[in-house]
Amino acid sequence: MKVIYPGSFDPLTLGHIDIIKRLSKMYDQVVVAVLINENKNSIFSLSEREEIIKTQIEVDGLDNVVISSFDGLLVNFAKDLGIKTIARGLREVTDYEYEKNIAMFNSKLMDGLETIFLLSNPNYSYISSSGVREVASFKGDVSSFVSREVEGKIREKFDY
Ligand code: ADP
């Protein structure tokens, strides 16, 4: 069984890594699918985000995790790969409300598609990429929110 874990991952946080590790134990293969959204005030380009995730899965020895990217409708990407399960992380009720709607749209758009939700690890449930971007933009300490590898990339990018 394969699963797609889609997101912007700008940048990859400890919350994302926790979800990826848990999925890698549940599925034969995890496809981390990076959304191509260069215009969304991103700090890292698509190729940088992919490279960061690739380094992280090597560091964590997750050999059943692969990285891909997609543009447009997620269901078209899922159909192309022949994968019928999408995983998303849930932090707060607000995540649920947003995700539920998307999951319903997606299940209408693709027959048999299931979206599964993993509850965030409570230690990381407050962490968001946008929060990390905010702290990083002011050269703040991001070490509680991202891995060492990602912290290094952030420091490089913001020159601190
Ligand atoms: P998107 O822009 O698609 O929401 P993100 O990169 O912000 O992309 O998040 C990708 C997925 O990871 C989403 O399902 C999101 O809810 C989940 N996620 C984000 N942060 C955390 C966290 N701290 N713990 C668990 N899941 C998270």
PDB file of C-alpha atoms and ligand atoms in Angstrom:
ATOM      1  CA  MET A   1       0.000   0.000   0.000  1.00  0.00           C
ATOM      2  CA  LYS A   2       1.231   3.447  -0.951  1.00  0.00           C
ATOM      3  CA  VAL A   3       0.278   6.855   0.392  1.00  0.00           C
ATOM      4  CA  ILE A   4       0.770  10.427  -0.778  1.00  0.00           C
ATOM      5  CA  TYR A   5       1.643  13.073   1.813  1.00  0.00           C
ATOM      6  CA  PRO A   6       1.166  16.409   0.045  1.00  0.00           C
ATOM      7  CA  GLY A   7       2.114  19.855   1.282  1.00  0.00           C
ATOM      8  CA  SER A   8       4.073  23.029   0.728  1.00  0.00           C
ATOM      9  CA  PHE A   9       6.819  22.095   3.204  1.00  0.00           C
ATOM     10  CA  ASP A  10       8.221  25.624   3.196  1.00  0.00           C
ATOM     11  CA  PRO A  11      10.087  24.737   5.263  1.00  0.00           C
ATOM     12  CA  LEU A  12       9.880  21.130   6.458  1.00  0.00           C
ATOM     13  CA  THR A  13       9.177  21.234  10.227  1.00  0.00           C
ATOM     14  CA  LEU A  14       9.488  18.718  13.068  1.00  0.00           C
ATOM     15  CA  GLY A  15       5.705  18.245  12.774  1.00  0.00           C
ATOM     16  CA  HIS A  16       6.033  17.172   9.129  1.00  0.00           C
ATOM     17  CA  ILE A  17       8.962  14.860   9.915  1.00  0.00           C
ATOM     18  CA  ASP A  18       6.947  13.178  12.658  1.00  0.00           C
ATOM     19  CA  ILE A  19       4.066  12.518  10.230  1.00  0.00           C
ATOM     20  CA  ILE A  20       6.441  11.185   7.536  1.00  0.00           C
ATOM     21  CA  LYS A  21       8.081   8.786  10.005  1.00  0.00           C
ATOM     22  CA  ARG A  22       4.718   7.493  11.214  1.00  0.00           C
ATOM     23  CA  LEU A  23       3.449   7.013   7.658  1.00  0.00           C
ATOM     24  CA  SER A  24       6.622   5.163   6.706  1.00  0.00           C
ATOM     25  CA  LYS A  25       5.802   2.574   9.376  1.00  0.00           C
ATOM     26  CA  MET A  26       2.209   2.224   8.191  1.00  0.00           C
ATOM     27  CA  TYR A  27       2.709   2.046   4.411  1.00  0.00           C
ATOM     28  CA  ASP A  28       5.040   0.238   2.012  1.00  0.00           C
ATOM     29  CA  GLN A  29       5.835   3.504   0.301  1.00  0.00           C
ATOM     30  CA  VAL A  30       5.300   7.162   1.192  1.00  0.00           C
ATOM     31  CA  VAL A  31       5.348   9.742  -1.587  1.00  0.00           C
ATOM     32  CA  VAL A  32       6.042  13.172  -0.113  1.00  0.00           C
ATOM     33  CA  ALA A  33       4.526  15.452  -2.757  1.00  0.00           C
ATOM     34  CA  VAL A  34       5.738  19.030  -2.736  1.00  0.00           C
ATOM     35  CA  LEU A  35       3.254  21.553  -4.048  1.00  0.00           C
ATOM     36  CA  ILE A  36       4.657  23.752  -6.793  1.00  0.00           C
ATOM     37  CA  ASN A  37       3.684  27.179  -5.472  1.00  0.00           C
ATOM     38  CA  GLU A  38       6.574  29.470  -6.250  1.00  0.00           C
ATOM     39  CA  ASN A  39       4.379  32.574  -5.949  1.00  0.00           C
ATOM     40  CA  LYS A  40       3.160  31.932  -2.365  1.00  0.00           C
ATOM     41  CA  ASN A  41       5.814  34.047  -0.580  1.00  0.00           C
ATOM     42  CA  SER A  42       7.925  30.935  -0.323  1.00  0.00           C
ATOM     43  CA  ILE A  43      11.331  31.168   1.300  1.00  0.00           C
ATOM     44  CA  PHE A  44      12.668  28.062  -0.388  1.00  0.00           C
ATOM     45  CA  SER A  45      12.294  27.266  -4.075  1.00  0.00           C
ATOM     46  CA  LEU A  46      10.732  23.996  -5.125  1.00  0.00           C
ATOM     47  CA  SER A  47      14.117  22.385  -5.748  1.00  0.00           C
ATOM     48  CA  GLU A  48      15.436  23.621  -2.385  1.00  0.00           C
ATOM     49  CA  ARG A  49      12.392  22.210  -0.585  1.00  0.00           C
ATOM     50  CA  GLU A  50      12.814  18.886  -2.370  1.00  0.00           C
ATOM     51  CA  GLU A  51      16.522  18.796  -1.553  1.00  0.00           C
ATOM     52  CA  ILE A  52      15.849  19.552   2.131  1.00  0.00           C
ATOM     53  CA  ILE A  53      13.324  16.704   2.388  1.00  0.00           C
ATOM     54  CA  LYS A  54      15.677  14.352   0.527  1.00  0.00           C
ATOM     55  CA  THR A  55      18.510  15.120   2.969  1.00  0.00           C
ATOM     56  CA  GLN A  56      16.187  14.657   5.926  1.00  0.00           C
ATOM     57  CA  ILE A  57      14.904  11.244   4.829  1.00  0.00           C
ATOM     58  CA  GLU A  58      18.509  10.138   4.310  1.00  0.00           C
ATOM     59  CA  VAL A  59      19.485  11.368   7.779  1.00  0.00           C
ATOM     60  CA  ASP A  60      16.503   9.519   9.256  1.00  0.00           C
ATOM     61  CA  GLY A  61      17.153   6.407   7.144  1.00  0.00           C
ATOM     62  CA  LEU A  62      13.609   6.318   5.782  1.00  0.00           C
ATOM     63  CA  ASP A  63      14.229   4.206   2.715  1.00  0.00           C
ATOM     64  CA  ASN A  64      10.593   3.707   1.757  1.00  0.00           C
ATOM     65  CA  VAL A  65       9.996   7.458   1.395  1.00  0.00           C
ATOM     66  CA  VAL A  66      10.286   9.131  -2.005  1.00  0.00           C
ATOM     67  CA  ILE A  67       9.914  12.766  -3.014  1.00  0.00           C
ATOM     68  CA  SER A  68       7.938  14.162  -5.867  1.00  0.00           C
ATOM     69  CA  SER A  69       6.269  17.430  -6.781  1.00  0.00           C
ATOM     70  CA  PHE A  70       2.924  18.334  -8.268  1.00  0.00           C
ATOM     71  CA  ASP A  71       1.052  21.192  -9.781  1.00  0.00           C
ATOM     72  CA  GLY A  72      -2.681  21.551 -10.284  1.00  0.00           C
ATOM     73  CA  LEU A  73      -5.167  19.082  -8.888  1.00  0.00           C
ATOM     74  CA  LEU A  74      -3.840  16.608  -6.344  1.00  0.00           C
ATOM     75  CA  VAL A  75      -6.291  13.971  -7.604  1.00  0.00           C
ATOM     76  CA  ASN A  76      -4.713  14.084 -11.068  1.00  0.00           C
ATOM     77  CA  PHE A  77      -1.307  13.493  -9.518  1.00  0.00           C
ATOM     78  CA  ALA A  78      -2.741  10.609  -7.453  1.00  0.00           C
ATOM     79  CA  LYS A  79      -4.366   9.098 -10.565  1.00  0.00           C
ATOM     80  CA  ASP A  80      -1.083   9.338 -12.494  1.00  0.00           C
ATOM     81  CA  LEU A  81       0.695   7.442  -9.712  1.00  0.00           C
ATOM     82  CA  GLY A  82      -2.180   4.993  -9.235  1.00  0.00           C
ATOM     83  CA  ILE A  83      -2.309   5.825  -5.508  1.00  0.00           C
ATOM     84  CA  LYS A  84      -5.672   6.051  -3.768  1.00  0.00           C
ATOM     85  CA  THR A  85      -4.702   7.240  -0.288  1.00  0.00           C
ATOM     86  CA  ILE A  86      -3.783  10.765   0.743  1.00  0.00           C
ATOM     87  CA  ALA A  87      -2.509  11.571   4.228  1.00  0.00           C
ATOM     88  CA  ARG A  88      -2.784  14.901   5.992  1.00  0.00           C
ATOM     89  CA  GLY A  89      -1.816  16.029   9.465  1.00  0.00           C
ATOM     90  CA  LEU A  90      -4.308  17.555  11.883  1.00  0.00           C
ATOM     91  CA  ARG A  91      -3.232  20.069  14.500  1.00  0.00           C
ATOM     92  CA  GLU A  92      -6.299  22.024  15.562  1.00  0.00           C
ATOM     93  CA  VAL A  93     -10.023  22.074  14.857  1.00  0.00           C
ATOM     94  CA  THR A  94      -9.366  24.712  12.226  1.00  0.00           C
ATOM     95  CA  ASP A  95      -7.190  22.203  10.317  1.00  0.00           C
ATOM     96  CA  TYR A  96     -10.068  19.738  10.482  1.00  0.00           C
ATOM     97  CA  GLU A  97     -12.621  22.146   9.040  1.00  0.00           C
ATOM     98  CA  TYR A  98     -10.352  23.082   6.164  1.00  0.00           C
ATOM     99  CA  GLU A  99      -9.157  19.544   5.478  1.00  0.00           C
ATOM    100  CA  LYS A 100     -12.598  17.964   5.666  1.00  0.00           C
ATOM    101  CA  ASN A 101     -13.853  20.136   2.840  1.00  0.00           C
ATOM    102  CA  ILE A 102     -10.872  19.399   0.599  1.00  0.00           C
ATOM    103  CA  ALA A 103     -11.135  15.673   1.355  1.00  0.00           C
ATOM    104  CA  MET A 104     -14.785  15.685   0.291  1.00  0.00           C
ATOM    105  CA  PHE A 105     -14.014  17.514  -2.940  1.00  0.00           C
ATOM    106  CA  ASN A 106     -11.216  15.084  -3.667  1.00  0.00           C
ATOM    107  CA  SER A 107     -13.346  12.005  -3.007  1.00  0.00           C
ATOM    108  CA  LYS A 108     -15.937  13.329  -5.488  1.00  0.00           C
ATOM    109  CA  LEU A 109     -13.227  13.969  -8.044  1.00  0.00           C
ATOM    110  CA  MET A 110     -11.645  10.520  -7.782  1.00  0.00           C
ATOM    111  CA  ASP A 111     -13.514   7.313  -7.243  1.00  0.00           C
ATOM    112  CA  GLY A 112     -12.205   5.329  -4.306  1.00  0.00           C
ATOM    113  CA  LEU A 113      -9.880   8.037  -3.054  1.00  0.00           C
ATOM    114  CA  GLU A 114      -9.480   8.080   0.731  1.00  0.00           C
ATOM    115  CA  THR A 115      -7.948  10.854   2.797  1.00  0.00           C
ATOM    116  CA  ILE A 116      -6.543   9.715   6.119  1.00  0.00           C
ATOM    117  CA  PHE A 117      -5.696  12.081   8.964  1.00  0.00           C
ATOM    118  CA  LEU A 118      -2.944  11.670  11.501  1.00  0.00           C
ATOM    119  CA  LEU A 119      -3.242  13.682  14.689  1.00  0.00           C
ATOM    120  CA  SER A 120      -0.238  15.866  15.242  1.00  0.00           C
ATOM    121  CA  ASN A 121       2.251  14.831  17.869  1.00  0.00           C
ATOM    122  CA  PRO A 122       1.254  17.086  20.812  1.00  0.00           C
ATOM    123  CA  ASN A 123       4.849  18.276  21.136  1.00  0.00           C
ATOM    124  CA  TYR A 124       4.639  19.751  17.656  1.00  0.00           C
ATOM    125  CA  SER A 125       0.997  20.662  17.252  1.00  0.00           C
ATOM    126  CA  TYR A 126       1.678  24.404  17.500  1.00  0.00           C
ATOM    127  CA  ILE A 127       4.362  24.359  14.814  1.00  0.00           C
ATOM    128  CA  SER A 128       3.525  25.751  11.381  1.00  0.00           C
ATOM    129  CA  SER A 129       5.735  26.529   8.415  1.00  0.00           C
ATOM    130  CA  SER A 130       4.352  30.074   8.375  1.00  0.00           C
ATOM    131  CA  GLY A 131       5.385  30.545  12.026  1.00  0.00           C
ATOM    132  CA  VAL A 132       8.863  29.280  11.225  1.00  0.00           C
ATOM    133  CA  ARG A 133       9.079  31.632   8.231  1.00  0.00           C
ATOM    134  CA  GLU A 134       8.142  34.557  10.474  1.00  0.00           C
ATOM    135  CA  VAL A 135      10.789  33.701  13.113  1.00  0.00           C
ATOM    136  CA  ALA A 136      13.402  33.040  10.419  1.00  0.00           C
ATOM    137  CA  SER A 137      12.728  36.330   8.654  1.00  0.00           C
ATOM    138  CA  PHE A 138      13.831  38.104  11.862  1.00  0.00           C
ATOM    139  CA  LYS A 139      16.817  35.787  12.288  1.00  0.00           C
ATOM    140  CA  GLY A 140      15.251  34.146  15.354  1.00  0.00           C
ATOM    141  CA  ASP A 141      16.134  30.778  16.885  1.00  0.00           C
ATOM    142  CA  VAL A 142      14.253  28.101  14.946  1.00  0.00           C
ATOM    143  CA  SER A 143      15.927  25.109  16.591  1.00  0.00           C
ATOM    144  CA  SER A 144      12.781  24.045  18.502  1.00  0.00           C
ATOM    145  CA  PHE A 145      10.715  23.861  15.319  1.00  0.00           C
ATOM    146  CA  VAL A 146      12.914  22.299  12.643  1.00  0.00           C
ATOM    147  CA  SER A 147      15.688  19.709  12.384  1.00  0.00           C
ATOM    148  CA  ARG A 148      19.374  20.641  12.534  1.00  0.00           C
ATOM    149  CA  GLU A 149      19.610  20.185   8.780  1.00  0.00           C
ATOM    150  CA  VAL A 150      16.716  22.529   8.095  1.00  0.00           C
ATOM    151  CA  GLU A 151      18.016  25.041  10.639  1.00  0.00           C
ATOM    152  CA  GLY A 152      21.314  25.124   8.758  1.00  0.00           C
ATOM    153  CA  LYS A 153      19.510  25.840   5.469  1.00  0.00           C
ATOM    154  CA  ILE A 154      17.448  28.590   7.108  1.00  0.00           C
ATOM    155  CA  ARG A 155      20.531  30.236   8.597  1.00  0.00           C
ATOM    156  CA  GLU A 156      22.211  30.088   5.195  1.00  0.00           C
ATOM    157  CA  LYS A 157      19.184  31.624   3.489  1.00  0.00           C
ATOM    158  CA  PHE A 158      18.737  34.453   6.014  1.00  0.00           C
ATOM    159  CA  ASP A 159      22.435  34.933   6.609  1.00  0.00           C
ATOM    160  CA  TYR A 160      22.703  34.442  10.390  1.00  0.00           C
TER     161      TYR A 160
HETATM  162  P1  ADP B   1      -0.266  23.013   3.091  1.00  0.00           P
HETATM  163  O1  ADP B   1       0.120  24.328   2.501  1.00  0.00           O
HETATM  164  O2  ADP B   1      -0.747  22.014   2.082  1.00  0.00           O
HETATM  165  O3  ADP B   1      -1.140  23.069   4.304  1.00  0.00           O
HETATM  166  P2  ADP B   1       1.956  22.374   4.823  1.00  0.00           P
HETATM  167  O4  ADP B   1       3.335  22.139   4.359  1.00  0.00           O
HETATM  168  O5  ADP B   1       1.717  23.555   5.684  1.00  0.00           O
HETATM  169  O6  ADP B   1       1.116  22.392   3.497  1.00  0.00           O
HETATM  170  O7  ADP B   1       1.409  21.097   5.583  1.00  0.00           O
HETATM  171  C1  ADP B   1       1.387  19.828   4.975  1.00  0.00           C
HETATM  172  C2  ADP B   1       0.583  18.880   5.841  1.00  0.00           C
HETATM  173  O8  ADP B   1       1.234  18.718   7.095  1.00  0.00           O
HETATM  174  C3  ADP B   1      -0.822  19.343   6.175  1.00  0.00           C
HETATM  175  O9  ADP B   1      -1.650  18.205   6.264  1.00  0.00           O
HETATM  176  C4  ADP B   1      -0.683  19.972   7.527  1.00  0.00           C
HETATM  177  O10 ADP B   1      -1.886  19.941   8.264  1.00  0.00           O
HETATM  178  C5  ADP B   1       0.348  19.055   8.136  1.00  0.00           C
HETATM  179  N1  ADP B   1       1.109  19.705   9.187  1.00  0.00           N
HETATM  180  C6  ADP B   1       1.661  20.933   9.170  1.00  0.00           C
HETATM  181  N2  ADP B   1       2.292  21.202  10.333  1.00  0.00           N
HETATM  182  C7  ADP B   1       2.114  20.106  11.112  1.00  0.00           C
HETATM  183  C8  ADP B   1       2.475  19.762  12.451  1.00  0.00           C
HETATM  184  N3  ADP B   1       3.145  20.627  13.223  1.00  0.00           N
HETATM  185  N4  ADP B   1       2.117  18.546  12.930  1.00  0.00           N
HETATM  186  C9  ADP B   1       1.410  17.696  12.142  1.00  0.00           C
HETATM  187  N5  ADP B   1       1.015  17.956  10.886  1.00  0.00           N
HETATM  188  C10 ADP B   1       1.358  19.138  10.377  1.00  0.00           C
END
